[in-house]
CSV table of N, CA, C and O in Angstrom, one decimal:
chain,number,residue,atom,x,y,z
A,36,TYR,N,39.0,156.4,-86.7
A,36,TYR,CA,38.9,157.8,-86.2
A,36,TYR,C,38.3,157.8,-84.9
A,36,TYR,O,37.3,157.1,-84.6
A,37,MET,N,38.8,158.7,-84.0
A,37,MET,CA,38.2,158.8,-82.7
A,37,MET,C,37.2,160.0,-82.7
A,37,MET,O,37.5,161.0,-83.3
A,38,PRO,N,36.1,159.8,-82.0
A,38,PRO,CA,35.1,160.9,-82.0
A,38,PRO,C,35.7,162.1,-81.2
A,38,PRO,O,36.5,161.9,-80.3
A,39,MET,N,35.2,163.3,-81.6
A,39,MET,CA,35.7,164.5,-80.9
A,39,MET,C,34.5,165.5,-80.8
A,39,MET,O,33.7,165.6,-81.7
A,40,LEU,N,34.4,166.1,-79.7
A,40,LEU,CA,33.4,167.2,-79.5
A,40,LEU,C,34.0,168.5,-79.0
A,40,LEU,O,35.0,168.5,-78.4
A,41,VAL,N,33.4,169.5,-79.4
A,41,VAL,CA,33.8,170.8,-78.9
A,41,VAL,C,32.6,171.4,-78.1
A,41,VAL,O,31.5,171.5,-78.7
A,42,LEU,N,32.8,171.6,-76.8
A,42,LEU,CA,31.7,172.0,-75.9
A,42,LEU,C,32.0,173.3,-75.2
A,42,LEU,O,33.2,173.5,-75.0
A,43,ARG,N,31.0,174.0,-74.8
A,43,ARG,CA,31.2,175.1,-74.0
A,43,ARG,C,31.7,174.6,-72.6
A,43,ARG,O,31.3,173.5,-72.2
A,44,ARG,N,32.6,175.3,-72.0
A,44,ARG,CA,33.1,174.9,-70.6
A,44,ARG,C,32.0,174.6,-69.7
A,44,ARG,O,32.1,173.5,-69.0
A,45,SER,N,31.0,175.4,-69.6
A,45,SER,CA,29.9,175.2,-68.6
A,45,SER,C,29.1,173.9,-68.9
A,45,SER,O,28.7,173.2,-68.0
A,46,ALA,N,28.9,173.7,-70.2
A,46,ALA,CA,28.2,172.4,-70.6
A,46,ALA,C,29.0,171.2,-70.3
A,46,ALA,O,28.4,170.2,-69.8
A,47,ALA,N,30.3,171.2,-70.5
A,47,ALA,CA,31.1,170.1,-70.2
A,47,ALA,C,31.2,169.8,-68.7
A,47,ALA,O,31.0,168.7,-68.3
A,48,ALA,N,31.3,170.9,-67.9
A,48,ALA,CA,31.3,170.7,-66.5
A,48,ALA,C,29.9,170.2,-65.9
A,48,ALA,O,29.9,169.4,-65.0
A,49,GLU,N,28.9,170.7,-66.5
A,49,GLU,CA,27.5,170.3,-66.1
A,49,GLU,C,27.2,168.8,-66.4
A,49,GLU,O,26.6,168.1,-65.6
A,50,ARG,N,27.8,168.3,-67.5
A,50,ARG,CA,27.5,166.9,-67.9
A,50,ARG,C,28.6,165.9,-67.6
A,50,ARG,O,28.4,164.7,-67.9
A,51,MET,N,29.6,166.3,-66.9
A,51,MET,CA,30.7,165.4,-66.7
A,51,MET,C,30.4,164.4,-65.6
A,51,MET,O,30.0,164.7,-64.5
A,52,ASN,N,30.5,163.1,-66.0
A,52,ASN,CA,30.4,162.0,-65.0
A,52,ASN,C,31.7,161.7,-64.3
A,52,ASN,O,31.8,161.5,-63.1
A,53,CYS,N,32.8,161.7,-65.1
A,53,CYS,CA,34.1,161.4,-64.6
A,53,CYS,C,35.1,161.8,-65.7
A,53,CYS,O,34.7,162.1,-66.9
A,54,CYS,N,36.4,161.6,-65.4
A,54,CYS,CA,37.4,161.9,-66.4
A,54,CYS,C,38.7,161.1,-66.1
A,54,CYS,O,38.8,160.6,-65.0
A,55,TYR,N,39.5,161.1,-67.0
A,55,TYR,CA,40.8,160.4,-66.9
A,55,TYR,C,41.9,161.4,-67.5
A,55,TYR,O,41.6,161.8,-68.7
A,56,PRO,N,43.0,161.7,-66.9
A,56,PRO,CA,44.0,162.5,-67.5
A,56,PRO,C,44.9,161.7,-68.4
A,56,PRO,O,46.1,162.0,-68.6
A,57,HIS,N,44.4,160.6,-68.9
A,57,HIS,CA,45.1,159.6,-69.8
A,57,HIS,C,44.0,158.7,-70.4
A,57,HIS,O,42.8,158.9,-70.2
A,58,ASP,N,44.4,157.8,-71.2
A,58,ASP,CA,43.4,156.8,-71.8
A,58,ASP,C,42.9,155.9,-70.7
A,58,ASP,O,43.6,155.1,-70.2
A,59,GLY,N,41.7,156.1,-70.3
A,59,GLY,CA,41.1,155.4,-69.2
A,59,GLY,C,40.5,154.1,-69.6
A,59,GLY,O,40.0,153.3,-68.7
A,60,GLY,N,40.3,153.8,-70.8
A,60,GLY,CA,39.7,152.5,-71.2
A,60,GLY,C,38.2,152.5,-70.9
A,60,GLY,O,37.6,151.5,-70.6
A,61,SER,N,37.6,153.7,-71.0
A,61,SER,CA,36.2,153.8,-70.5
A,61,SER,C,35.2,153.0,-71.3
A,61,SER,O,34.1,152.7,-70.8
A,62,ASN,N,35.5,152.6,-72.5
A,62,ASN,CA,34.6,151.9,-73.3
A,62,ASN,C,34.4,150.4,-72.8
A,62,ASN,O,33.5,149.8,-73.2
A,63,ARG,N,35.2,150.0,-71.8
A,63,ARG,CA,35.0,148.7,-71.1
A,63,ARG,C,34.1,148.7,-69.9
A,63,ARG,O,33.8,147.7,-69.4
A,64,VAL,N,33.6,149.9,-69.5
A,64,VAL,CA,32.7,150.0,-68.3
A,64,VAL,C,31.3,150.0,-68.9
A,64,VAL,O,30.8,151.0,-69.3
A,65,ASN,N,30.7,148.8,-68.8
A,65,ASN,CA,29.3,148.7,-69.2
A,65,ASN,C,28.4,148.6,-68.0
A,65,ASN,O,28.6,147.8,-67.1
A,66,CYS,N,27.3,149.4,-68.1
A,66,CYS,CA,26.3,149.4,-66.9
A,66,CYS,C,24.9,149.2,-67.5
A,66,CYS,O,24.8,149.3,-68.8
A,67,PRO,N,23.9,149.0,-66.7
A,67,PRO,CA,22.6,149.1,-67.2
A,67,PRO,C,22.4,150.5,-67.8
A,67,PRO,O,23.0,151.5,-67.5
A,68,LEU,N,21.4,150.6,-68.8
A,68,LEU,CA,21.2,151.8,-69.5
A,68,LEU,C,21.1,153.0,-68.5
A,68,LEU,O,20.2,153.0,-67.6
A,69,GLY,N,21.9,154.0,-68.7
A,69,GLY,CA,21.9,155.1,-67.8
A,69,GLY,C,22.6,155.0,-66.5
A,69,GLY,O,22.8,155.9,-65.8
A,70,GLY,N,23.1,153.7,-66.2
A,70,GLY,CA,23.8,153.5,-64.9
A,70,GLY,C,22.9,153.4,-63.7
A,70,GLY,O,21.7,153.4,-63.9
A,71,ASP,N,23.4,153.1,-62.6
A,71,ASP,CA,22.7,153.0,-61.3
A,71,ASP,C,23.6,153.5,-60.2
A,71,ASP,O,24.7,154.0,-60.4
A,72,ALA,N,23.2,153.2,-59.0
A,72,ALA,CA,23.9,153.7,-57.8
A,72,ALA,C,25.3,153.1,-57.7
A,72,ALA,O,26.2,153.6,-57.1
A,73,HIS,N,25.5,151.9,-58.3
A,73,HIS,CA,26.8,151.2,-58.2
A,73,HIS,C,27.6,151.3,-59.5
A,73,HIS,O,28.7,150.7,-59.5
A,74,CYS,N,27.1,151.8,-60.6
A,74,CYS,CA,27.8,151.8,-61.8
A,74,CYS,C,27.5,153.0,-62.7
A,74,CYS,O,26.3,153.3,-62.9
A,75,THR,N,28.5,153.8,-63.0
A,75,THR,CA,28.4,155.0,-63.9
A,75,THR,C,29.0,154.6,-65.2
A,75,THR,O,30.2,154.2,-65.3
A,76,PRO,N,28.2,154.6,-66.3
A,76,PRO,CA,28.8,154.2,-67.6
A,76,PRO,C,30.1,155.0,-67.9
A,76,PRO,O,30.1,156.2,-67.8
A,77,GLY,N,31.1,154.2,-68.3
A,77,GLY,CA,32.4,154.8,-68.7
A,77,GLY,C,33.4,155.2,-67.5
A,77,GLY,O,34.4,155.6,-67.7
A,78,CYS,N,32.9,154.9,-66.3
A,78,CYS,CA,33.7,155.4,-65.1
A,78,CYS,C,34.1,154.2,-64.3
A,78,CYS,O,33.3,153.7,-63.6
A,79,PHE,N,35.4,153.9,-64.3
A,79,PHE,CA,36.0,153.0,-63.4
A,79,PHE,C,36.0,153.6,-62.0
A,79,PHE,O,36.0,154.8,-61.9
A,80,PRO,N,36.1,152.7,-60.9
A,80,PRO,CA,36.2,153.3,-59.6
A,80,PRO,C,37.4,154.3,-59.4
A,80,PRO,O,37.3,155.2,-58.6
A,81,TYR,N,38.5,154.2,-60.2
A,81,TYR,CA,39.6,155.1,-60.0
A,81,TYR,C,39.5,156.3,-60.9
A,81,TYR,O,40.4,157.2,-60.8
A,82,ALA,N,38.4,156.5,-61.6
A,82,ALA,CA,38.3,157.7,-62.4
A,82,ALA,C,38.1,158.9,-61.5
A,82,ALA,O,37.7,158.9,-60.4
A,83,LEU,N,38.5,160.1,-62.1
A,83,LEU,CA,38.4,161.3,-61.3
A,83,LEU,C,37.0,161.8,-61.4
A,83,LEU,O,36.4,161.8,-62.5
A,84,ARG,N,36.5,162.2,-60.3
A,84,ARG,CA,35.1,162.8,-60.2
A,84,ARG,C,35.1,164.0,-59.4
A,84,ARG,O,35.9,164.2,-58.5
A,85,HIS,N,34.2,164.9,-59.8
A,85,HIS,CA,34.0,166.2,-59.0
A,85,HIS,C,35.4,167.0,-58.9
A,85,HIS,O,35.7,167.4,-57.8
A,86,VAL,N,36.1,167.0,-60.0
A,86,VAL,CA,37.4,167.8,-60.1
A,86,VAL,C,37.2,168.9,-61.1
A,86,VAL,O,36.3,168.8,-62.0
A,87,PRO,N,38.0,169.9,-61.1
A,87,PRO,CA,37.9,171.0,-62.1
A,87,PRO,C,38.3,170.4,-63.5
A,87,PRO,O,39.0,169.5,-63.6
A,88,LEU,N,37.7,171.0,-64.5
A,88,LEU,CA,37.8,170.5,-65.9
A,88,LEU,C,39.3,170.5,-66.3
A,88,LEU,O,39.8,169.6,-67.0
A,89,GLU,N,40.0,171.5,-65.8
A,89,GLU,CA,41.5,171.6,-66.1
A,89,GLU,C,42.2,170.4,-65.6
A,89,GLU,O,43.2,169.9,-66.3
A,90,THR,N,41.9,169.8,-64.6
A,90,THR,CA,42.5,168.6,-64.0
A,90,THR,C,42.3,167.5,-65.0
A,90,THR,O,43.3,166.7,-65.3
A,91,CYS,N,41.2,167.3,-65.6
A,91,CYS,CA,40.9,166.3,-66.6
A,91,CYS,C,41.7,166.4,-67.9
A,91,CYS,O,42.0,165.5,-68.6
A,92,LEU,N,41.9,167.7,-68.2
A,92,LEU,CA,42.6,168.0,-69.5
A,92,LEU,C,44.1,168.0,-69.5
A,92,LEU,O,44.8,168.2,-70.4
A,93,GLN,N,44.7,167.7,-68.3
A,93,GLN,CA,46.1,167.7,-68.1
A,93,GLN,C,46.6,166.2,-68.4
A,93,GLN,O,46.4,165.4,-67.5
A,94,ARG,N,47.0,166.0,-69.6
A,94,ARG,CA,47.4,164.6,-70.0
A,94,ARG,C,48.7,164.2,-69.2
A,94,ARG,O,49.6,164.9,-69.3
A,95,THR,N,48.6,163.0,-68.6
A,95,THR,CA,49.8,162.6,-67.8
A,95,THR,C,50.4,161.3,-68.3
A,95,THR,O,51.4,160.9,-67.8
A,96,GLY,N,49.8,160.7,-69.3
A,96,GLY,CA,50.3,159.4,-69.8
A,96,GLY,C,50.3,159.4,-71.3
A,96,GLY,O,49.9,160.4,-71.9
A,97,PRO,N,50.6,158.3,-71.8
A,97,PRO,CA,50.6,158.1,-73.3
A,97,PRO,C,49.1,158.1,-73.8
A,97,PRO,O,48.2,157.8,-73.0
A,98,GLY,N,48.9,158.5,-75.0
A,98,GLY,CA,47.6,158.5,-75.6
A,98,GLY,C,46.9,159.8,-75.5
A,98,GLY,O,47.4,160.9,-75.9
A,99,TYR,N,45.8,159.9,-74.8
A,99,TYR,CA,45.0,161.1,-74.8
A,99,TYR,C,44.2,161.1,-73.4
A,99,TYR,O,44.2,160.1,-72.7
A,100,ASN,N,43.5,162.2,-73.1
A,100,ASN,CA,42.7,162.2,-72.0
A,100,ASN,C,41.2,162.0,-72.3
A,100,ASN,O,40.9,162.0,-73.5
A,101,GLU,N,40.4,161.6,-71.4
A,101,GLU,CA,39.0,161.3,-71.6
A,101,GLU,C,38.1,162.0,-70.7
A,101,GLU,O,38.4,162.1,-69.5
A,102,LEU,N,37.0,162.5,-71.2
A,102,LEU,CA,36.0,163.2,-70.4
A,102,LEU,C,34.7,162.4,-70.7
A,102,LEU,O,34.3,162.4,-71.9
A,103,VAL,N,34.2,161.8,-69.7
A,103,VAL,CA,33.0,161.0,-69.9
A,103,VAL,C,31.8,161.8,-69.5
A,103,VAL,O,31.6,162.3,-68.4
A,104,LEU,N,30.9,162.0,-70.5
A,104,LEU,CA,29.7,162.9,-70.3
A,104,LEU,C,28.4,162.1,-70.2
A,104,LEU,O,28.3,161.0,-70.7
A,105,ASP,N,27.5,162.7,-69.4
A,105,ASP,CA,26.2,162.1,-69.2
A,105,ASP,C,25.3,162.6,-70.4
A,105,ASP,O,24.9,163.8,-70.3
A,106,VAL,N,25.0,161.8,-71.4
A,106,VAL,CA,24.1,162.3,-72.4
A,106,VAL,C,22.7,161.9,-72.2
A,106,VAL,O,21.8,162.2,-73.0
A,107,TRP,N,22.4,161.1,-71.2
A,107,TRP,CA,21.0,160.7,-70.9
A,107,TRP,C,20.2,161.6,-70.0
A,107,TRP,O,19.0,161.6,-70.1
A,108,ARG,N,20.9,162.3,-69.1
A,108,ARG,CA,20.2,163.1,-68.1
A,108,ARG,C,19.3,164.1,-68.9
A,108,ARG,O,19.7,164.7,-69.8
A,109,ASP,N,18.1,164.3,-68.4
A,109,ASP,CA,17.2,165.2,-68.9
A,109,ASP,C,16.8,165.0,-70.3
A,109,ASP,O,16.5,165.9,-71.1
A,110,GLY,N,16.9,163.7,-70.7
A,110,GLY,CA,16.5,163.3,-72.1
A,110,GLY,C,17.5,163.6,-73.1
A,110,GLY,O,17.2,163.5,-74.3
A,111,GLY,N,18.8,163.9,-72.7
A,111,GLY,CA,19.9,164.1,-73.7
A,111,GLY,C,19.9,165.5,-74.3
A,111,GLY,O,19.1,166.3,-73.9
A,112,GLY,N,20.8,165.7,-75.1
A,112,GLY,CA,20.9,167.0,-75.7
A,112,GLY,C,21.4,168.0,-74.7
A,112,GLY,O,22.5,168.0,-74.4
A,113,GLY,N,20.5,168.9,-74.3
A,113,GLY,CA,20.9,169.8,-73.2
A,113,GLY,C,21.7,171.0,-73.7
A,113,GLY,O,21.8,171.2,-74.9
A,114,ALA,N,22.3,171.7,-72.8
A,114,ALA,CA,23.0,172.9,-73.1
A,114,ALA,C,24.2,172.7,-74.0
A,114,ALA,O,24.6,173.5,-74.8
A,115,GLY,N,24.9,171.6,-73.9
A,115,GLY,CA,26.1,171.2,-74.6
A,115,GLY,C,25.8,171.0,-76.1
A,115,GLY,O,26.7,171.1,-76.9
A,116,ALA,N,24.6,170.7,-76.5
A,116,ALA,CA,24.3,170.4,-77.9
A,116,ALA,C,23.9,171.6,-78.7
A,116,ALA,O,23.9,171.5,-79.9
A,117,ALA,N,23.7,172.7,-78.0
A,117,ALA,CA,23.3,173.9,-78.7
A,117,ALA,C,24.4,174.5,-79.5
A,117,ALA,O,25.6,174.4,-79.1
């Protein structure tokens, strides 16, 4: 089973690190805990960043789209968890 979340639009946009309008293979991007200036967990260099949420949700290839969220910022949880 693949995990799935339902988030408020504002919470998803606030926590989005990057996205892929297809299966991005994000589980292969391993960084130091929380990432650093050169590595964002789950985000390959070709991942979409700073784009509207709608762009991320437009599937263009086989499989599914991916939205990579930052769950560590501010101690985790945050507005999306409410």
